[in-house]
Coordinates of C-alpha atoms and ligand atoms in Angstrom, one line a residue:
X1 CA 135.7 84.3 95.6
X2 CA 138.7 82.3 94.5
X3 CA 139.4 81.0 91.0
X4 CA 137.9 84.1 89.3
X5 CA 140.3 86.4 87.0
X6 CA 138.7 89.5 89.2
X7 CA 138.7 90.3 92.9
X8 CA 136.1 92.2 94.8
X9 CA 136.9 95.9 95.2
X10 CA 139.7 95.4 92.3
X11 CA 140.0 97.9 89.6
X12 CA 140.3 96.7 86.0
X13 CA 140.2 97.7 82.3
X14 CA 137.0 96.2 80.6
X15 CA 136.1 96.1 76.9
X16 CA 132.5 96.5 76.5
X17 CA 131.0 94.1 74.1
X18 CA 127.1 94.4 74.4
X19 CA 124.2 96.1 76.2
X20 CA 122.3 94.0 79.0
X21 CA 118.5 93.9 79.5
X22 CA 118.7 96.9 81.8
X23 CA 120.8 99.0 79.5
X24 CA 123.9 98.3 81.4
X25 CA 127.3 97.6 79.5
X26 CA 128.3 94.0 79.1
X27 CA 132.1 94.2 79.9
X28 CA 134.9 91.5 79.5
X29 CA 137.8 91.1 81.7
X30 CA 140.1 88.4 81.0
X31 CA 136.9 86.3 79.7
X32 CA 134.9 87.1 82.8
X33 CA 131.7 89.0 82.4
X34 CA 131.0 92.3 84.4
X35 CA 127.8 94.3 84.1
X36 CA 128.8 97.9 84.2
X37 CA 125.8 100.4 84.3
X38 CA 126.6 103.4 82.0
X39 CA 129.2 101.7 79.9
X40 CA 128.4 101.5 76.2
X41 CA 129.4 98.7 73.6
X42 CA 132.7 99.4 72.0
X43 CA 134.0 101.3 74.7
X44 CA 137.1 100.5 77.0
X45 CA 136.4 101.6 80.6
X46 CA 138.0 101.5 84.1
X47 CA 135.8 99.5 86.3
X48 CA 135.6 98.7 89.9
X49 CA 134.4 95.2 90.6
X50 CA 131.5 95.5 93.2
X51 CA 129.8 92.1 93.3
X52 CA 131.0 88.8 92.0
X53 CA 129.3 85.5 91.2
X54 CA 130.6 82.5 89.6
X55 CA 129.6 83.1 86.1
X56 CA 129.3 86.8 86.2
X57 CA 129.6 90.1 88.3
X58 CA 128.7 93.8 88.6
X59 CA 131.1 96.8 88.3
X60 CA 131.1 100.4 88.9
X61 CA 132.2 102.6 86.0
X62 CA 135.0 104.5 87.1
X63 CA 136.3 106.1 84.0
X64 CA 135.9 105.8 80.1
X65 CA 139.2 105.2 78.5
X66 CA 137.7 104.9 75.0
X67 CA 134.2 106.5 74.5
X68 CA 131.9 105.1 72.1
X69 CA 131.0 107.4 69.0
X70 CA 127.4 106.9 70.0
X71 CA 128.0 108.3 73.5
X72 CA 126.2 111.5 74.0
X73 CA 125.6 113.5 77.3
X74 CA 122.2 112.7 78.8
X75 CA 119.7 115.7 78.0
X76 CA 117.8 115.3 81.1
X77 CA 119.4 116.9 84.2
X78 CA 118.2 114.1 86.6
X79 CA 118.9 111.3 84.3
X80 CA 121.1 109.6 86.7
X81 CA 118.9 109.9 89.8
X82 CA 115.5 108.9 88.4
X83 CA 116.2 105.5 86.6
X84 CA 113.0 106.1 84.4
X85 CA 115.3 106.2 81.2
X86 CA 118.0 104.1 80.7
X87 CA 119.5 104.9 77.3
X88 CA 119.6 108.8 77.3
X89 CA 123.6 108.4 77.1
X90 CA 123.3 106.6 73.8
X91 CA 122.4 108.5 70.6
X92 CA 119.0 107.9 69.5
X93 CA 120.2 106.4 66.3
X94 CA 122.3 104.0 68.6
X95 CA 119.4 103.1 70.6
X96 CA 117.3 102.1 67.5
X97 CA 120.2 99.8 66.3
X98 CA 120.5 98.4 69.8
X99 CA 116.7 97.6 69.8
X100 CA 116.9 95.8 66.6
X101 CA 120.1 93.9 67.3
X102 CA 118.5 92.7 70.7
X103 CA 115.6 91.3 68.5
X104 CA 118.0 89.5 66.2
X105 CA 120.2 88.1 69.1
X106 CA 117.0 86.6 70.8
X107 CA 115.7 85.1 67.5
X108 CA 119.2 83.6 67.1
X109 CA 120.1 82.6 70.5
X110 CA 116.6 81.8 72.0
X111 CA 114.7 80.7 68.9
X112 CA 117.5 79.2 67.2
X113 CA 116.2 81.0 64.0
X114 CA 118.0 81.9 60.9
X115 CA 117.9 85.8 60.5
X116 CA 118.9 87.3 57.2
X117 CA 122.4 88.7 57.5
X118 CA 122.1 87.6 60.9
X119 CA 125.0 86.4 63.0
X120 CA 127.6 88.3 60.9
X121 CA 125.7 91.7 61.6
X122 CA 125.8 90.8 65.2
X123 CA 129.4 90.3 65.3
X124 CA 130.6 92.9 63.1
X125 CA 128.0 95.5 63.7
X126 CA 128.6 96.7 60.1
X127 CA 125.4 96.3 58.5
X128 CA 123.7 97.9 61.4
X129 CA 125.3 101.1 60.1
X130 CA 122.8 101.0 57.3
X131 CA 119.9 100.0 59.8
X132 CA 120.7 103.1 61.9
X133 CA 120.5 105.4 58.8
X134 CA 117.4 104.1 57.5
X135 CA 115.5 104.1 60.9
X136 CA 112.7 106.2 59.4
X137 CA 112.4 104.1 56.3
X138 CA 109.3 102.2 56.4
X139 CA 110.1 100.4 53.2
X140 CA 111.2 96.9 53.3
X141 CA 112.2 94.0 51.0
X142 CA 109.1 92.2 50.0
X143 CA 110.1 89.0 51.9
X144 CA 108.0 85.7 51.1
X145 CA 107.9 82.4 53.1
X146 CA 110.2 80.6 50.6
X147 CA 112.9 83.4 51.0
X148 CA 112.4 83.2 54.6
X149 CA 113.2 79.6 54.6
X150 CA 116.4 79.9 52.7
X151 CA 117.6 83.5 53.4
X152 CA 116.2 83.7 56.9
X153 CA 114.1 86.4 58.8
X154 CA 114.0 89.9 57.4
X155 CA 114.5 92.1 60.6
X156 CA 113.8 95.5 59.6
X157 CA 115.5 98.7 60.8
X158 CA 113.6 99.8 63.9
X159 CA 110.8 102.4 63.1
X160 CA 111.9 105.2 65.5
X161 CA 110.2 108.7 66.1
X162 CA 111.1 111.8 64.5
X163 CA 110.8 113.8 67.8
X164 CA 111.7 111.2 70.4
X165 CA 110.8 113.4 73.3
X166 CA 107.8 114.3 75.2
X167 CA 106.0 111.3 73.8
X168 CA 104.1 110.0 76.9
X169 CA 100.3 110.6 77.1
X170 CA 100.1 109.7 81.0
X171 CA 102.0 110.9 84.1
X172 CA 101.7 108.9 87.4
X173 CA 103.6 110.9 90.0
X174 CA 104.0 109.9 93.7
X175 CA 103.3 112.7 96.2
X176 CA 105.1 112.9 99.7
X177 CA 107.1 115.0 101.8
X178 CA 110.3 116.8 101.5
X179 CA 113.1 115.3 103.5
X180 CA 113.1 117.5 106.7
X181 CA 114.1 116.4 110.0
X182 CA 113.0 112.8 111.4
X183 CA 110.4 114.3 113.6
X184 CA 109.0 117.1 111.2
X185 CA 107.5 116.8 107.7
X186 CA 108.6 119.1 105.1
X187 CA 106.6 120.5 102.4
X188 CA 104.7 118.6 99.7
X189 CA 106.9 117.3 96.9
X190 CA 105.8 115.3 93.9
X191 CA 108.3 113.6 91.3
X192 CA 109.9 110.2 91.5
X193 CA 111.4 107.9 94.1
X194 CA 115.1 108.0 94.7
X195 CA 116.6 104.9 93.2
X196 CA 116.6 102.3 95.7
X197 CA 114.6 104.1 98.1
X198 CA 111.0 105.3 98.7
X199 CA 112.2 108.9 99.2
X200 CA 110.4 111.2 96.7
X201 CA 112.4 113.7 95.0
X202 CA 110.5 116.7 93.6
X203 CA 110.5 117.0 89.9
X204 CA 108.9 119.7 87.7
X205 CA 109.8 118.4 84.1
X206 CA 110.2 115.1 82.7
X207 CA 111.6 115.0 79.0
X208 CA 109.4 112.1 77.8
X209 CA 106.2 113.5 79.2
X210 CA 104.0 115.6 77.2
X211 CA 104.4 119.2 78.4
X212 CA 100.7 119.4 79.6
X213 CA 101.1 116.6 81.9
X214 CA 104.0 118.3 83.6
X215 CA 102.0 121.5 83.9
X216 CA 99.1 119.8 85.4
X217 CA 101.0 117.9 88.0
X218 CA 102.9 121.3 89.0
X219 CA 99.4 123.1 89.2
X220 CA 98.2 120.4 91.5
X221 CA 101.2 120.5 93.7
X222 CA 101.0 124.1 93.9
X223 CA 97.3 124.4 94.6
X224 CA 97.7 121.5 97.1
X225 CA 100.4 123.6 99.0
X226 CA 98.3 126.7 99.0
X227 CA 95.0 124.9 100.3
X228 CA 97.0 123.0 103.1
X229 CA 96.2 119.6 101.5
X230 CA 98.6 117.1 103.2
X231 CA 100.6 114.8 101.2
X232 CA 100.6 111.1 102.2
X233 CA 103.1 109.7 104.3
X234 CA 103.8 105.9 103.4
X235 CA 105.5 105.0 106.5
X236 CA 102.7 106.3 108.8
X237 CA 100.0 105.8 106.5
X238 CA 98.6 109.3 107.3
X239 CA 98.0 112.3 105.1
X240 CA 95.8 112.6 102.1
X241 CA 97.3 112.9 98.5
X242 CA 99.1 110.0 97.3
X243 CA 99.3 110.4 93.5
X244 CA 98.5 112.7 90.7
X245 CA 97.6 111.2 87.4
X246 CA 97.6 113.3 84.5
X247 CA 96.3 112.0 81.0
X248 CA 96.3 113.9 77.8
X249 CA 94.7 113.1 74.2
X250 CA 97.3 113.9 71.7
X251 CA 94.8 114.3 69.1
X252 CA 92.0 115.9 71.0
X253 CA 93.9 118.0 73.4
X254 CA 91.6 116.8 76.2
X255 CA 93.1 116.8 79.7
X256 CA 92.0 114.7 82.8
X257 CA 93.5 114.8 86.3
X258 CA 93.1 112.2 89.0
X259 CA 93.9 112.9 92.4
X260 CA 94.4 109.6 94.5
X261 CA 93.8 110.0 98.1
X262 CA 94.0 107.9 101.2
X263 CA 90.4 108.7 102.3
X264 CA 87.1 109.8 100.9
X265 CA 87.1 113.5 102.2
X266 CA 89.0 116.1 100.3
X267 CA 89.0 119.5 102.1
X268 CA 88.3 122.7 100.0
X269 CA 87.3 120.5 97.1
X270 CA 85.3 123.3 95.6
X271 CA 88.1 125.7 95.7
X272 CA 90.4 122.9 94.4
X273 CA 88.2 122.4 91.4
X274 CA 87.9 126.0 90.7
X275 CA 91.7 126.8 90.9
X276 CA 92.4 123.7 88.6
X277 CA 90.0 125.0 86.0
X278 CA 91.2 128.4 86.2
X279 CA 95.0 127.1 85.9
X280 CA 94.5 124.4 83.3
X281 CA 92.2 125.7 80.4
X282 CA 91.0 122.9 78.2
X283 CA 90.8 120.6 81.4
X284 CA 87.9 118.1 80.6
X285 CA 87.7 116.0 83.8
X286 CA 88.7 116.1 87.3
X287 CA 88.4 112.7 89.3
X288 CA 89.3 111.6 92.7
X289 CA 90.1 107.8 93.3
X290 CA 90.3 106.6 96.9
X291 CA 92.8 104.4 97.9
X292 CA 92.9 103.5 101.6
X293 CA 95.2 100.5 101.3
X294 CA 98.7 100.1 102.5
X295 CA 100.2 99.4 99.0
X296 CA 102.2 100.7 96.2
X297 CA 99.5 99.9 93.9
X298 CA 98.4 103.4 92.6
X299 CA 94.6 103.1 92.0
X300 CA 92.0 102.1 94.5
X301 CA 88.6 100.7 93.5
X302 CA 86.4 103.7 93.9
X303 CA 86.5 106.6 91.5
X304 CA 84.3 109.9 91.9
X305 CA 84.0 112.5 89.1
X306 CA 84.8 116.0 91.0
X307 CA 84.0 117.9 87.9
X308 CA 83.4 117.4 84.2
X309 CA 83.3 114.1 82.3
X310 CA 84.4 110.6 83.4
X311 CA 86.2 110.0 80.5
X312 CA 88.5 112.0 77.9
X313 CA 88.6 111.0 74.2
X314 CA 91.6 110.3 72.1
X315 CA 91.9 109.0 68.4
X316 CA 94.3 106.4 67.0
X317 CA 94.0 106.6 63.2
X318 CA 90.4 106.8 62.4
X319 CA 89.2 105.1 65.6
X320 CA 88.1 107.1 68.7
X321 CA 88.7 105.8 72.0
X322 CA 87.2 106.8 75.4
X323 CA 89.7 106.9 78.4
X324 CA 88.6 106.7 82.0
X325 CA 90.7 107.3 85.0
X326 CA 91.9 103.6 85.1
X327 CA 91.7 102.6 81.6
X328 CA 94.6 101.0 80.0
X329 CA 95.7 103.0 77.1
X330 CA 98.9 102.9 75.1
X331 CA 101.1 105.5 76.6
X332 CA 102.7 106.6 73.2
X333 CA 100.0 107.2 70.7
X334 CA 102.2 108.3 68.0
X335 CA 104.1 105.2 67.8
X336 CA 100.9 103.0 68.7
X337 CA 99.7 104.0 65.5
X338 CA 102.7 103.0 63.6
X339 CA 102.6 99.7 65.4
X340 CA 99.1 98.8 64.6
X341 CA 99.5 100.2 61.2
X342 CA 102.2 97.4 60.7
X343 CA 100.2 94.7 62.4
X344 CA 97.3 95.5 60.1
X345 CA 99.5 95.5 56.9
X346 CA 101.2 92.2 58.1
X347 CA 97.6 90.7 58.6
X348 CA 96.9 91.3 54.8
X349 CA 93.3 91.6 54.9
X350 CA 91.1 92.2 52.0
X351 CA 87.5 92.3 53.8
X352 CA 86.5 88.8 53.9
X353 CA 88.6 87.4 56.7
X354 CA 87.7 86.1 60.2
X355 CA 90.1 87.4 62.7
X356 CA 91.1 86.6 66.1
X357 CA 92.8 89.2 68.4
X358 CA 94.1 87.3 71.5
X359 CA 95.1 89.5 74.3
X360 CA 93.0 92.3 73.1
X361 CA 93.1 94.7 76.0
X362 CA 90.5 97.6 75.4
X363 CA 90.1 96.3 71.8
X364 CA 92.6 98.7 70.2
X365 CA 93.9 96.3 67.6
X366 CA 90.4 94.7 67.2
X367 CA 88.9 97.7 66.2
X368 CA 91.8 98.6 63.7
X369 CA 91.5 95.1 62.2
X370 CA 87.6 95.2 62.0
X371 CA 87.7 98.2 59.4
X372 CA 89.4 95.6 57.0
X373 CA 88.0 92.3 58.3
X374 CA 84.6 90.5 57.8
X375 CA 84.5 89.5 61.5
X376 CA 86.8 90.0 64.4
X377 CA 86.9 88.2 67.8
X378 CA 88.6 89.7 70.8
X379 CA 89.5 88.0 74.1
X380 CA 91.1 89.5 77.1
X381 CA 91.3 88.3 80.7
X382 CA 90.6 91.7 82.6
X383 CA 86.7 92.3 82.4
X384 CA 87.0 96.1 82.7
X385 CA 89.1 96.2 79.7
X386 CA 86.4 94.3 77.8
X387 CA 83.9 96.8 79.1
X388 CA 85.9 99.6 77.4
X389 CA 86.3 97.5 74.4
X390 CA 82.5 97.1 73.7
X391 CA 82.1 100.8 74.6
X392 CA 84.9 101.8 72.2
X393 CA 83.2 99.6 69.4
X394 CA 79.8 101.3 69.9
X395 CA 81.5 104.8 69.9
X396 CA 82.9 103.8 66.4
X397 CA 79.9 102.3 65.2
X398 CA 81.8 99.1 64.6
X399 CA 79.3 96.1 64.7
X400 CA 81.7 93.2 63.1
X401 CA 83.5 92.6 66.3
X402 CA 82.7 90.4 69.4
X403 CA 84.6 90.5 72.5
X404 CA 84.9 88.0 75.2
X405 CA 86.3 87.9 78.9
X406 CA 88.6 85.1 79.7
X407 CA 91.9 83.7 79.2
X408 CA 92.9 83.4 75.5
X409 CA 94.2 79.7 75.9
X410 CA 90.8 78.6 77.3
X411 CA 88.4 80.7 75.2
X412 CA 90.1 80.4 71.9
X413 CA 89.9 76.5 72.1
X414 CA 86.2 76.8 73.0
X415 CA 85.8 79.0 69.7
X416 CA 87.3 76.5 67.8
X417 CA 84.9 73.9 69.1
X418 CA 82.1 76.2 68.1
X419 CA 83.5 76.1 64.5
X420 CA 85.1 79.5 64.5
X421 CA 87.9 79.3 61.8
X422 CA 90.1 82.5 61.7
X423 CA 92.2 83.3 58.6
X424 CA 94.3 85.4 60.6
X425 CA 95.3 85.4 64.5
X426 CA 96.9 88.3 66.0
X427 CA 98.4 88.0 69.4
X428 CA 99.8 90.4 71.7
X429 CA 100.6 88.9 74.9
X430 CA 102.2 90.3 78.2
X431 CA 105.8 89.9 78.8
X432 CA 105.8 86.3 79.7
X433 CA 104.6 85.5 76.1
X434 CA 101.8 83.0 74.8
X435 CA 100.5 80.2 76.9
X436 CA 101.7 76.8 75.4
X437 CA 98.0 75.7 75.1
X438 CA 97.3 78.7 72.9
X439 CA 100.2 78.1 70.7
X440 CA 98.9 74.5 70.4
X441 CA 95.5 75.8 69.4
X442 CA 96.9 78.1 66.9
X443 CA 98.6 75.2 65.2
X444 CA 95.2 73.2 65.2
X445 CA 93.2 76.0 63.7
X446 CA 95.8 76.4 60.8
X447 CA 95.2 80.1 60.1
X448 CA 96.9 81.6 56.9
X449 CA 98.8 84.2 59.0
X450 CA 99.9 84.9 62.5
X451 CA 100.7 88.3 63.4
X452 CA 102.7 88.3 66.7
X453 CA 103.0 91.8 68.5
X454 CA 105.6 91.6 71.4
X455 CA 106.8 93.8 74.1
X456 CA 109.4 91.1 74.8
X457 CA 111.9 89.7 72.4
X458 CA 113.0 86.8 74.4
X459 CA 109.5 85.1 74.7
X460 CA 108.7 86.2 71.1
X461 CA 111.8 84.2 70.0
X462 CA 110.5 81.2 72.1
X463 CA 107.1 81.3 70.8
X464 CA 108.1 81.7 67.1
X465 CA 110.2 78.7 67.4
X466 CA 107.2 76.5 68.4
X467 CA 105.0 78.0 65.7
X468 CA 108.0 77.4 63.2
X469 CA 108.1 73.8 64.3
X470 CA 104.5 73.6 63.9
X471 CA 104.4 74.5 60.0
X472 CA 104.9 78.3 60.0
X473 CA 107.5 80.7 58.8
X474 CA 108.7 83.8 60.0
X475 CA 108.6 86.2 57.2
X476 CA 109.7 89.4 58.6
X477 CA 109.9 91.2 62.1
X478 CA 109.4 94.9 62.4
X479 CA 110.9 96.4 65.8
X480 CA 109.1 99.7 66.6
X481 CA 110.4 102.1 69.1
X482 CA 107.4 102.7 71.5
X483 CA 109.5 103.8 74.4
X484 CA 112.5 106.0 73.4
X485 CA 115.4 106.4 75.9
X486 CA 114.2 103.2 77.7
X487 CA 115.4 99.6 77.2
X488 CA 111.9 98.6 76.3
X489 CA 111.8 96.8 72.8
X490 CA 108.4 96.3 70.8
X491 CA 108.2 94.5 67.7
X492 CA 105.8 92.8 65.5
X493 CA 106.3 89.8 63.4
X494 CA 104.3 88.1 60.5
X495 CA 104.2 84.3 60.2
X496 CA 102.7 82.5 57.1
X497 CA 101.7 78.9 57.1
X498 CA 103.9 76.7 55.0
X499 CA 102.6 76.2 51.6
X500 CA 100.6 79.3 51.2
X501 CA 101.4 82.3 49.3
X502 CA 102.1 85.7 51.1
Ligands
LIG1 N1 96.3 94.5 72.6 C1 96.0 95.3 73.5 C2 96.8 95.0 75.1 C3 97.9 94.1 75.0 S1 98.7 94.0 76.6 C4 96.7 96.8 73.3 O1 97.4 96.7 72.3 O2 96.3 97.9 73.8 C5 98.3 92.4 77.0 C6 97.0 92.0 77.5 O3 96.7 90.8 77.7 C7 96.5 92.8 78.8 O4 95.4 93.6 78.7 C8 96.3 91.5 79.8 O5 95.2 91.9 80.7 C9 95.9 90.3 78.9 N2 96.2 89.2 79.4 C10 97.1 88.6 80.2 N3 97.0 87.2 80.1 C11 96.0 86.9 79.6 C12 95.3 85.6 79.1 N4 95.9 84.5 79.5 N5 94.5 85.7 78.2 C13 94.1 87.0 77.7 N6 94.4 88.0 78.2 C14 95.5 88.1 78.9

């Protein structure tokens, strides 16, 4: 491409000035931006330009000339092949600083919001040293709306994990064949898809997976090989075992295994159940889910219990949850408690309030809030999740919560017409953020507080701007590391209506 300061396949030295959304280094070569996977901010690298567009391009990291002090060697031996984690080459402290900075950058650039100690921190990176050092420090400056307006939003240091490994309570492992020859299928393997392909690479250990889940998957593979159960072949749509899903209750030790099969009948099923029970003491539930579709969606519609219960239980804080084969349940239960604790703290409940929980899923946050509110209303678009939410409310004897299926932007205006007047609205939307109609309704309902739980800082920033223009001030934002070693950034923000005391 002419007119660019770099040429395709040319080799250049680049300074890395930031991290992109996928964890790649953002490099500059004579003012031109190259995204360089594997490079870290502060580094100088030798890069080969591989793909060029007008505004930016992509480069392949050839050599690190000057390494970042935050660079470490990734602990996982298959890190570069797997792609499930993106930040293992960055120290954990560095990851926490990166996640906070990403929130700040989005608030400033997309939300046009003022962040306390913001832009200067973004350019110097200095004030972040304190942030990294204090990453386990939950204390925060008691910000108030008036200080927020003058000094800007307080973005706290990311709350990280003390032990940021083995945190996932669910494994979903694709099963397939070892690459053999074109006309002969190799042995059964299970692991992950090689990057950019559908070839399955066998894996026995994943460092972010709870050990029990690794063990369950390894045992299923061993037993399936022993019994001659055939792996599913995506290309021919033949074979039986498609996925193994293992779920583990961190606080109860209960284990569930789900075999997803391309067809109803499972040969040697009694033997299979017997061997699994023998191999995995403490197992509570063995299920089969049938998925006969040509699809990369994991689960089909039909689930049978082969042995044991249809659910396992786990607790978050004082609340007990029933988890079925297909239930949505937060994958990092340790940090979920931290996140929801923060949301509850931000809600500032005294026991008399009416609270709405929009995008409530299986009611996790609603049930947390109900412990300290007069009445909670939860709304969620997936009917099955609302069934779970109601069941979980009953399981915990919580009666001051009401759940409704529907779109938040449709149901909440309806609640408004019925005269429901919330003191606090909590939202926890998917990545695309809140619907504009919901934001408008929030502004009409004028709750004292809005608590915004977000898995995407860019839509968080966009929505906060709308609420700020409508008469709210963002007081503080707390990033919480729910997914160590990945680029996912979760945070919770507190907004207070202007003219009310915190
Ligand atoms: N608060 C829950 C789930 C949050 S995930 C928890 O912490 O467990 C976001 C949820 O929003 C998903 O369950 C998704 O099904 C739901 N959702 C997506 N669009 C929606 C909409 N327009 N109205 C209501 N819920 C929606």
